[in-house]
mmCIF file of C-alpha atoms in Angstrom:
data_model
loop_
_atom_site.group_PDB
_atom_site.id
_atom_site.type_symbol
_atom_site.label_atom_id
_atom_site.label_comp_id
_atom_site.label_asym_id
_atom_site.label_seq_id
_atom_site.Cartn_x
_atom_site.Cartn_y
_atom_site.Cartn_z
ATOM 1 C CA MET W 449 0.338 0.152 0.187
ATOM 2 C CA LYS W 450 1.288 3.587 -0.946
ATOM 3 C CA LYS W 451 1.834 5.715 2.187
ATOM 4 C CA GLN W 452 0.054 9.179 1.617
ATOM 5 C CA LYS W 453 2.330 12.277 1.649
ATOM 6 C CA ILE W 454 1.440 15.296 3.691
ATOM 7 C CA GLU W 455 1.139 17.878 0.597
ATOM 8 C CA LYS W 456 -0.029 20.782 2.501
ATOM 9 C CA LEU W 457 -0.007 21.488 6.507
ATOM 10 C CA THR W 458 -3.121 22.891 7.820
ATOM 11 C CA ALA W 459 -4.110 26.631 9.227
ATOM 12 C CA GLU W 460 -3.694 24.827 12.872
ATOM 13 C CA GLN W 461 -0.409 23.474 12.010
ATOM 14 C CA GLU W 462 0.937 26.493 10.857
ATOM 15 C CA ALA W 463 0.023 28.169 13.699
ATOM 16 C CA GLU W 464 1.683 25.283 15.741
ATOM 17 C CA LEU W 465 5.043 25.194 14.378
ATOM 18 C CA PRO W 466 6.656 28.467 16.223
ATOM 19 C CA ARG W 467 5.424 27.799 19.537
ATOM 20 C CA PHE W 468 6.959 23.965 18.728
ATOM 21 C CA ARG W 469 10.281 25.736 17.329
ATOM 22 C CA GLN W 470 10.037 27.616 20.447
ATOM 23 C CA GLN W 471 9.567 24.656 23.085
ATOM 24 C CA TYR W 472 12.719 22.547 21.349
ATOM 25 C CA LEU W 473 15.055 25.640 21.920
ATOM 26 C CA ASP W 474 14.199 26.357 25.025
ATOM 27 C CA ILE W 475 15.022 22.670 26.044
ATOM 28 C CA ALA W 476 18.465 23.324 24.737
ATOM 29 C CA CYS W 477 19.255 26.708 25.571
ATOM 30 C CA GLY W 478 16.891 27.062 28.815
ATOM 31 C CA GLY W 479 19.791 26.330 31.603
ATOM 32 C CA ALA W 480 17.760 23.196 32.795
ATOM 33 C CA ARG W 481 19.955 20.711 34.714
ATOM 34 C CA VAL W 482 19.627 17.063 34.117
ATOM 35 C CA ASP W 483 16.985 14.622 35.382
ATOM 36 C CA ARG W 484 19.066 11.632 36.303
ATOM 37 C CA PRO W 485 16.584 8.884 36.827
ATOM 38 C CA ALA W 486 14.809 10.062 33.298
ATOM 39 C CA LEU W 487 18.300 10.396 31.360
ATOM 40 C CA GLU W 488 19.507 7.118 32.813
ATOM 41 C CA SER W 489 15.837 5.496 31.739
ATOM 42 C CA ALA W 490 16.610 6.850 28.026
ATOM 43 C CA LEU W 491 19.895 5.427 28.022
ATOM 44 C CA ALA W 492 19.291 1.967 29.020
ATOM 45 C CA ASP W 493 16.375 1.858 25.897
ATOM 46 C CA ALA W 494 19.171 2.989 23.658
ATOM 47 C CA TYR W 495 21.399 0.399 24.180
ATOM 48 C CA ALA W 496 18.431 -2.368 24.449
ATOM 49 C CA VAL W 497 18.198 -1.114 21.210
ATOM 50 C CA LEU W 498 21.849 -2.917 20.833
ATOM 51 C CA GLY W 499 21.024 -5.911 22.579
ATOM 52 C CA LYS W 500 23.220 -4.036 25.212
ATOM 53 C CA ARG W 501 23.162 -3.657 28.788
ATOM 54 C CA ALA W 502 22.252 -0.309 30.670
ATOM 55 C CA PRO W 503 25.266 1.340 31.088
ATOM 56 C CA ARG W 504 26.375 3.291 34.000
ATOM 57 C CA VAL W 505 26.240 7.099 33.333
ATOM 58 C CA PHE W 506 28.805 9.894 34.132
ATOM 59 C CA ILE W 507 27.409 13.728 34.348
ATOM 60 C CA PHE W 508 30.067 16.264 33.685
ATOM 61 C CA ASP W 509 29.130 20.398 33.905
ATOM 62 C CA SER W 510 30.263 20.905 30.261
ATOM 63 C CA PRO W 511 31.769 19.085 27.050
ATOM 64 C CA ALA W 512 34.894 20.448 27.875
ATOM 65 C CA ALA W 513 34.982 18.712 31.270
ATOM 66 C CA CYS W 514 33.541 15.326 29.931
ATOM 67 C CA MET W 515 36.230 15.122 27.118
ATOM 68 C CA LEU W 516 38.659 15.943 29.664
ATOM 69 C CA ALA W 517 37.591 12.888 31.328
ATOM 70 C CA ILE W 518 37.822 10.571 28.070
ATOM 71 C CA LYS W 519 41.357 12.176 28.073
ATOM 72 C CA ILE W 520 42.471 10.981 31.607
ATOM 73 C CA PHE W 521 40.691 7.226 31.318
ATOM 74 C CA GLU W 522 42.083 6.734 27.568
ATOM 75 C CA MET W 523 38.688 5.541 26.690
ATOM 76 C CA GLY W 524 37.731 4.527 23.128
ATOM 77 C CA SER W 525 34.617 4.725 21.182
ATOM 78 C CA GLN W 526 31.700 2.960 20.032
ATOM 79 C CA GLY W 527 29.720 3.156 17.148
ATOM 80 C CA ARG W 528 26.366 5.722 16.926
ATOM 81 C CA ILE W 529 23.257 4.889 17.600
ATOM 82 C CA ALA W 530 21.794 6.270 14.182
ATOM 83 C CA LEU W 531 18.337 6.718 13.528
ATOM 84 C CA ARG W 532 18.372 9.413 10.513
ATOM 85 C CA GLY W 533 18.358 6.904 7.530
ATOM 86 C CA GLN W 534 15.132 5.466 8.856
ATOM 87 C CA LEU W 535 13.519 8.740 9.659
ATOM 88 C CA SER W 536 14.661 10.905 6.702
ATOM 89 C CA GLY W 537 12.529 7.786 4.293
ATOM 90 C CA GLN W 538 9.149 8.943 5.382
ATOM 91 C CA LEU W 539 8.778 12.374 6.520
ATOM 92 C CA TRP W 540 8.524 15.113 3.617
ATOM 93 C CA ASP W 541 10.327 18.125 2.270
ATOM 94 C CA GLN W 542 8.203 20.381 3.828
ATOM 95 C CA LEU W 543 8.699 19.572 7.442
ATOM 96 C CA TRP W 544 12.525 19.036 6.631
ATOM 97 C CA ASP W 545 12.416 22.825 5.633
ATOM 98 C CA GLN W 546 10.268 24.362 8.319
ATOM 99 C CA LEU W 547 11.648 22.738 10.914
ATOM 100 C CA ARG W 548 15.215 21.362 10.494
ATOM 101 C CA GLY W 549 16.144 24.791 8.638
ATOM 102 C CA GLN W 550 15.107 26.699 11.217
ATOM 103 C CA LEU W 551 16.392 24.735 14.530
ATOM 104 C CA ARG W 552 19.421 23.843 12.891
ATOM 105 C CA GLY W 553 21.036 27.356 12.202
ATOM 106 C CA GLN W 554 20.480 27.609 15.927
ATOM 107 C CA LEU W 555 21.518 24.532 17.261
ATOM 108 C CA SER W 556 23.386 21.918 16.010
ATOM 109 C CA GLY W 557 24.515 24.593 13.522
ATOM 110 C CA GLN W 558 26.517 27.295 15.954
ATOM 111 C CA LEU W 559 26.480 25.574 19.554
ATOM 112 C CA SER W 560 28.132 22.505 17.696
ATOM 113 C CA GLY W 561 29.885 24.152 14.925
ATOM 114 C CA GLN W 562 31.456 27.209 17.416
ATOM 115 C CA LEU W 563 32.040 24.993 20.668
ATOM 116 C CA GLY W 564 33.909 21.806 18.746
ATOM 117 C CA GLY W 565 35.764 24.933 17.090
ATOM 118 C CA GLN W 566 36.971 26.019 20.587
ATOM 119 C CA LEU W 567 37.243 22.711 21.734
ATOM 120 C CA TRP W 568 39.317 21.479 18.619
ATOM 121 C CA ASP W 569 41.828 24.761 19.136
ATOM 122 C CA GLN W 570 42.584 23.670 22.723
ATOM 123 C CA ARG W 571 43.385 20.497 21.627
ATOM 124 C CA ILE W 572 40.594 18.206 24.027
ATOM 125 C CA TYR W 573 38.319 17.629 21.381
ATOM 126 C CA ASN W 574 37.103 14.238 20.995
ATOM 127 C CA PRO W 575 34.622 13.453 17.744
ATOM 128 C CA HIS W 576 33.234 10.412 19.226
ATOM 129 C CA PHE W 577 30.087 11.613 20.640
ATOM 130 C CA LEU W 578 25.910 12.015 19.930
ATOM 131 C CA TRP W 579 24.494 14.898 20.275
ATOM 132 C CA GLY W 580 21.577 15.143 22.501
ATOM 133 C CA SER W 581 19.995 18.704 22.724
ATOM 134 C CA GLN W 582 21.817 20.189 20.125
ATOM 135 C CA ASP W 583 20.600 17.362 17.920
ATOM 136 C CA LEU W 584 17.006 18.644 18.402
ATOM 137 C CA TYR W 585 16.665 19.838 15.066
ATOM 138 C CA TRP W 586 16.099 16.756 13.725
ATOM 139 C CA ILE W 587 14.089 15.359 16.762
ATOM 140 C CA ALA W 588 11.648 17.756 16.562
ATOM 141 C CA TRP W 589 11.287 16.990 12.866
ATOM 142 C CA GLY W 590 10.335 13.585 13.190
ATOM 143 C CA THR W 591 8.730 14.449 16.725
ATOM 144 C CA PHE W 592 6.053 17.151 14.764
ATOM 145 C CA ALA W 593 5.684 14.784 11.764
ATOM 146 C CA GLU W 594 4.192 12.111 14.080
ATOM 147 C CA LYS W 595 2.043 14.693 15.890
ATOM 148 C CA ILE W 596 0.594 15.977 12.785
ATOM 149 C CA GLY W 597 -0.376 12.271 11.704
ATOM 150 C CA VAL W 598 2.811 11.127 9.691
ATOM 151 C CA LYS W 599 2.931 7.101 10.741
ATOM 152 C CA LEU W 600 6.393 5.521 11.412
ATOM 153 C CA ASP W 601 6.832 2.154 11.739
ATOM 154 C CA HIS W 602 7.079 0.837 15.356
ATOM 155 C CA ALA W 603 10.573 0.277 15.852
ATOM 156 C CA THR W 604 11.510 3.920 14.431
ATOM 157 C CA SER W 605 8.716 5.695 16.392
ATOM 158 C CA ARG W 606 10.109 4.091 19.935
ATOM 159 C CA ASN W 607 13.618 5.010 18.703
ATOM 160 C CA LEU W 608 12.554 8.346 18.346
ATOM 161 C CA ASP W 609 11.299 8.611 21.319
ATOM 162 C CA THR W 610 14.101 7.541 23.193
ATOM 163 C CA MET W 611 16.724 9.835 21.641
ATOM 164 C CA ASN W 612 13.931 12.934 22.384
ATOM 165 C CA ARG W 613 13.697 11.827 25.663
ATOM 166 C CA ILE W 614 17.917 11.844 26.009
ATOM 167 C CA GLY W 615 17.673 15.277 24.429
ATOM 168 C CA ARG W 616 15.446 16.733 26.266
ATOM 169 C CA GLN W 617 18.214 15.937 29.246
ATOM 170 C CA CYS W 618 21.734 16.361 28.354
ATOM 171 C CA GLU W 619 23.787 18.137 25.548
ATOM 172 C CA TRP W 620 26.226 15.575 24.051
ATOM 173 C CA TRP W 621 27.265 12.446 24.922
ATOM 174 C CA TRP W 622 29.469 9.425 24.546
ATOM 175 C CA PRO W 623 28.364 6.070 24.448
ATOM 176 C CA PHE W 624 30.844 3.359 25.340
ATOM 177 C CA GLU W 625 30.436 -0.299 25.867
ATOM 178 C CA ASN W 626 29.497 -0.046 29.599
ATOM 179 C CA VAL W 627 29.734 3.379 30.450
ATOM 180 C CA VAL W 628 27.976 6.866 28.751
ATOM 181 C CA ILE W 629 29.674 10.278 29.682
ATOM 182 C CA THR W 630 27.195 13.367 29.073
ATOM 183 C CA SER W 631 27.571 16.695 29.536
ATOM 184 C CA GLN W 632 24.834 18.975 31.188
ATOM 185 C CA ARG W 633 23.705 21.591 28.812
ATOM 186 C CA PRO W 634 24.674 25.497 28.914
ATOM 187 C CA VAL W 635 23.502 27.305 32.372
ATOM 188 C CA THR W 636 23.726 30.499 29.579
ATOM 189 C CA VAL W 637 23.283 31.255 25.835
ATOM 190 C CA ARG W 638 22.788 34.413 24.540
ATOM 191 C CA TRP W 639 22.047 35.693 21.327
ATOM 192 C CA ASP W 640 21.214 38.941 18.937
ATOM 193 C CA ASP W 641 18.521 39.883 16.874
ATOM 194 C CA ALA W 642 19.466 37.388 14.093
ATOM 195 C CA ARG W 643 19.722 34.815 16.587
ATOM 196 C CA ARG W 644 23.477 34.445 16.104
ATOM 197 C CA LEU W 645 25.769 33.668 19.398
ATOM 198 C CA HIS W 646 26.617 37.316 20.668
ATOM 199 C CA CYS W 647 27.491 39.104 23.967
ATOM 200 C CA GLU W 648 28.815 42.203 24.750
ATOM 201 C CA ASP W 649 30.243 41.927 28.114
ATOM 202 C CA GLY W 650 30.427 38.271 28.603
ATOM 203 C CA PRO W 651 30.273 34.682 27.339
ATOM 204 C CA ALA W 652 27.849 33.976 24.635
ATOM 205 C CA ILE W 653 27.636 30.307 26.195
ATOM 206 C CA ALA W 654 28.406 29.310 29.522
ATOM 207 C CA TYR W 655 28.269 26.367 31.488
ATOM 208 C CA ALA W 656 27.893 25.908 35.646
ATOM 209 C CA ASP W 657 31.854 24.695 36.015
ATOM 210 C CA GLY W 658 33.103 28.067 34.263
ATOM 211 C CA TYR W 659 33.897 26.469 30.880
ATOM 212 C CA SER W 660 32.422 29.494 27.978
ATOM 213 C CA LEU W 661 32.723 30.619 24.535
ATOM 214 C CA TYR W 662 32.499 33.968 23.282
ATOM 215 C CA ALA W 663 31.400 34.992 20.567
ATOM 216 C CA TRP W 664 30.460 38.703 18.275
ATOM 217 C CA HIS W 665 27.453 37.838 15.761
ATOM 218 C CA GLY W 666 28.310 34.487 15.545
ATOM 219 C CA THR W 667 32.156 34.651 15.259
ATOM 220 C CA ARG W 668 33.859 33.351 18.021
ATOM 221 C CA LEU W 669 36.349 35.412 20.000
ATOM 222 C CA PRO W 670 39.187 35.277 22.730
ATOM 223 C CA GLY W 671 37.291 35.941 25.800
ATOM 224 C CA GLU W 672 39.521 38.725 26.653
ATOM 225 C CA TRP W 673 38.326 40.751 23.835
ATOM 226 C CA VAL W 674 35.285 40.879 24.810
ATOM 227 C CA GLU W 675 36.013 41.261 28.679
ATOM 228 C CA ASN W 676 38.510 44.290 28.000
ATOM 229 C CA ARG W 677 36.855 45.862 24.865
ATOM 230 C CA ALA W 678 37.104 49.217 26.507
ATOM 231 C CA THR W 679 41.082 48.810 27.112
ATOM 232 C CA ILE W 680 42.488 46.164 24.920
ATOM 233 C CA ASP W 681 44.907 47.467 22.460
ATOM 234 C CA PRO W 682 44.004 47.609 18.695
ATOM 235 C CA GLN W 683 47.137 46.043 17.658
ATOM 236 C CA GLU W 684 46.410 42.566 19.454
ATOM 237 C CA ILE W 685 43.356 42.412 17.435
ATOM 238 C CA LEU W 686 44.940 43.387 14.136
ATOM 239 C CA ARG W 687 47.971 40.543 14.880
ATOM 240 C CA CYS W 688 45.036 37.409 14.846
ATOM 241 C CA ALA W 689 45.975 35.805 12.086
ATOM 242 C CA ASN W 690 42.033 35.064 11.444
ATOM 243 C CA VAL W 691 40.532 37.547 9.141
ATOM 244 C CA GLU W 692 36.878 36.940 10.263
ATOM 245 C CA GLN W 693 38.208 36.870 14.017
ATOM 246 C CA ARG W 694 39.942 39.982 13.190
ATOM 247 C CA ALA W 695 36.831 41.888 11.489
ATOM 248 C CA ALA W 696 34.405 40.877 14.579
ATOM 249 C CA GLY W 697 36.950 42.036 17.012
ATOM 250 C CA ALA W 698 36.977 45.530 15.153
ATOM 251 C CA ALA W 699 33.327 45.598 15.669
ATOM 252 C CA CYS W 700 33.918 44.381 19.320
ATOM 253 C CA ILE W 701 36.119 47.566 20.135
ATOM 254 C CA GLY W 702 34.605 49.861 18.192
ATOM 255 C CA TRP W 703 35.867 51.466 15.049
ATOM 256 C CA PRO W 704 37.226 54.284 15.956
ATOM 257 C CA ARG W 705 39.623 52.716 18.024
ATOM 258 C CA MET W 706 40.340 50.322 15.175
ATOM 259 C CA LEU W 707 40.929 53.346 13.100
ATOM 260 C CA THR W 708 43.571 54.608 15.378
ATOM 261 C CA ALA W 709 45.155 51.777 14.428
ATOM 262 C CA LEU W 710 44.940 51.665 10.957
ATOM 263 C CA ASP W 711 46.326 53.400 7.833
ATOM 264 C CA TYR W 712 43.420 53.737 5.294
ATOM 265 C CA LYS W 713 42.759 55.818 2.295
ATOM 266 C CA ILE W 714 39.595 58.099 1.747
ATOM 267 C CA ILE W 715 38.142 56.760 -1.520
ATOM 268 C CA ASP W 716 34.897 59.271 -1.601
ATOM 269 C CA ALA W 717 33.489 61.592 1.389
ATOM 270 C CA ASP W 718 30.028 63.701 1.613
ATOM 271 C CA PRO W 719 29.955 66.737 3.623
ATOM 272 C CA ASP W 720 27.409 65.034 5.786
ATOM 273 C CA PRO W 721 28.760 62.981 8.720
ATOM 274 C CA SER W 722 25.544 60.937 8.219
ATOM 275 C CA HIS W 723 26.472 59.761 5.033
ATOM 276 C CA GLY W 724 30.009 59.038 5.525
ATOM 277 C CA GLU W 725 33.094 58.223 3.376
ATOM 278 C CA VAL W 726 34.147 55.189 1.198
ATOM 279 C CA ILE W 727 37.207 54.163 2.929
ATOM 280 C CA GLU W 728 40.107 51.535 1.825
ATOM 281 C CA LEU W 729 42.151 50.082 4.313
ATOM 282 C CA ARG W 730 44.555 46.815 4.364
ATOM 283 C CA LEU W 731 44.426 44.252 6.517
ATOM 284 C CA ASP W 732 46.974 41.167 6.848
ATOM 285 C CA GLY W 733 45.436 38.243 5.203
ATOM 286 C CA LEU W 734 43.429 39.886 2.639
ATOM 287 C CA PRO W 735 44.521 39.723 -0.862
ATOM 288 C CA GLU W 736 43.392 43.621 -1.440
ATOM 289 C CA PRO W 737 42.633 46.630 0.599
ATOM 290 C CA GLY W 738 39.144 46.167 2.237
ATOM 291 C CA ARG W 739 36.665 48.738 1.142
ATOM 292 C CA PHE W 740 34.465 49.792 3.650
ATOM 293 C CA LEU W 741 31.263 52.656 4.226
ATOM 294 C CA LYS W 742 32.501 54.463 7.471
ATOM 295 C CA ALA W 743 29.501 57.114 8.916
ATOM 296 C CA GLU W 744 28.220 58.039 11.640
ATOM 297 C CA CYS W 745 24.425 56.248 12.437
ATOM 298 C CA PRO W 746 21.643 58.117 13.714
ATOM 299 C CA ARG W 747 22.457 57.230 17.679
ATOM 300 C CA ASN W 748 25.954 59.167 17.090
ATOM 301 C CA GLN W 749 27.713 56.067 16.628
ATOM 302 C CA LEU W 750 30.413 54.934 13.812
ATOM 303 C CA ILE W 751 29.752 52.120 11.714
ATOM 304 C CA CYS W 752 32.133 50.965 9.425
ATOM 305 C CA GLU W 753 30.543 48.354 7.221
ATOM 306 C CA GLY W 754 32.134 45.900 4.278
ATOM 307 C CA LEU W 755 31.474 46.939 0.983
ATOM 308 C CA PRO W 756 31.700 45.330 -2.149
ATOM 309 C CA ARG W 757 33.725 46.814 -5.347
ATOM 310 C CA VAL W 758 31.188 45.993 -7.626
ATOM 311 C CA SER W 759 27.253 46.706 -6.961
ATOM 312 C CA ASP W 760 25.454 43.419 -7.135
ATOM 313 C CA ILE W 761 22.081 45.088 -7.767
ATOM 314 C CA ASP W 762 23.490 47.345 -10.503
ATOM 315 C CA GLY W 763 26.830 46.002 -12.044
ATOM 316 C CA LEU W 764 28.408 49.492 -11.292
ATOM 317 C CA PRO W 765 31.516 49.818 -9.352
ATOM 318 C CA ILE W 766 31.031 51.376 -5.766
ATOM 319 C CA ASN W 767 33.556 54.162 -5.803
ATOM 320 C CA THR W 768 31.130 56.973 -3.934
ATOM 321 C CA VAL W 769 29.868 57.713 -0.956
ATOM 322 C CA ARG W 770 26.062 57.523 -2.920
ATOM 323 C CA ALA W 771 26.595 54.407 -4.709
ATOM 324 C CA ALA W 772 27.998 52.903 -0.931
ATOM 325 C CA GLN W 773 24.569 54.134 0.764
ATOM 326 C CA ALA W 774 22.622 52.607 -2.297
ATOM 327 C CA TRP W 775 23.956 49.213 -2.114
ATOM 328 C CA ARG W 776 23.264 49.147 1.773
ATOM 329 C CA MET W 777 19.738 50.142 0.987
ATOM 330 C CA GLY W 778 19.713 46.945 -1.837
ATOM 331 C CA LEU W 779 18.878 49.504 -4.363
ATOM 332 C CA ARG W 780 20.096 51.076 -7.825
ATOM 333 C CA THR W 781 22.312 54.082 -7.577
ATOM 334 C CA ASP W 782 20.267 55.839 -9.791
ATOM 335 C CA GLU W 783 17.120 54.886 -7.673
ATOM 336 C CA PHE W 784 18.935 56.390 -4.315
ATOM 337 C CA ASP W 785 18.845 59.528 -2.532
ATOM 338 C CA PHE W 786 19.679 60.365 0.639
ATOM 339 C CA PRO W 787 16.910 61.145 3.190
ATOM 340 C CA LYS W 788 16.224 64.255 4.132
ATOM 341 C CA VAL W 789 15.423 64.284 7.152
ATOM 342 C CA ARG W 790 17.579 61.823 9.658
ATOM 343 C CA THR W 791 15.570 60.159 12.197
#
């Protein structure tokens, strides 16, 4: 018998999606502690799928603490429990787009990617983990599918429920033959308005044991850049080899301070400081000087935004302040006029 696809969500189902997404984001980022009995029960069910007895469960306050424990005990890795293949064969693309797309960028894509990069840099990274709360994007996808009537076979539904229960309790977890090493979720996760990891006066991600990660609008930064942003020497940021981190660091400490340490050339300038200047400055690691719009925003703060050399809107060079402001507003240069009144 051919399975019937769900071709369109109902109005009620569409209205349920934002609440459902938020519920899973709150689970991953809400700071709740592990309920040990609930986690041990879920992990026992996961091991039962492999015909193994319930493991002993060790809970640490952060993924870093887990990785250090694994290094100390020199533990090897076991295979992952994989359910995606079974699920992906039965769920329709609409659910993948609406749940996976909107949750993954905020959970796995940022939390896992940024945290994994930092742990790798600190040389304690152990890749043999399963995601819990950071993998809720696909668990949510499958759970919502069942909620609106997608029929899963009994084993897949049971395994999805098991992974859901694990993800609701812990972050990363490392399964071994008789032991699971698992991490608490972060106590704090902070975002900017675009839902990128960001905090201006402290860590963007913080764990109960003090392990933390700093980020500026989605780019990971050294903690001292954020903590000492009012006093740090701009030259320290310029010495950073990573171009993206350098740009984020410059925004973090503020372009007025950064420009005091940089030689730049003015390409075009407008008498009105709110209209600004087009400048070029050279940063190590860039093949050619970067082009920027430097202007005062309505709140009297200096902005310095990157520009392409040629507009992707009208195909013309961006050599003037007017062209730069037009590109910034998503307009052709000949369509743009400076506003008469700044608000």
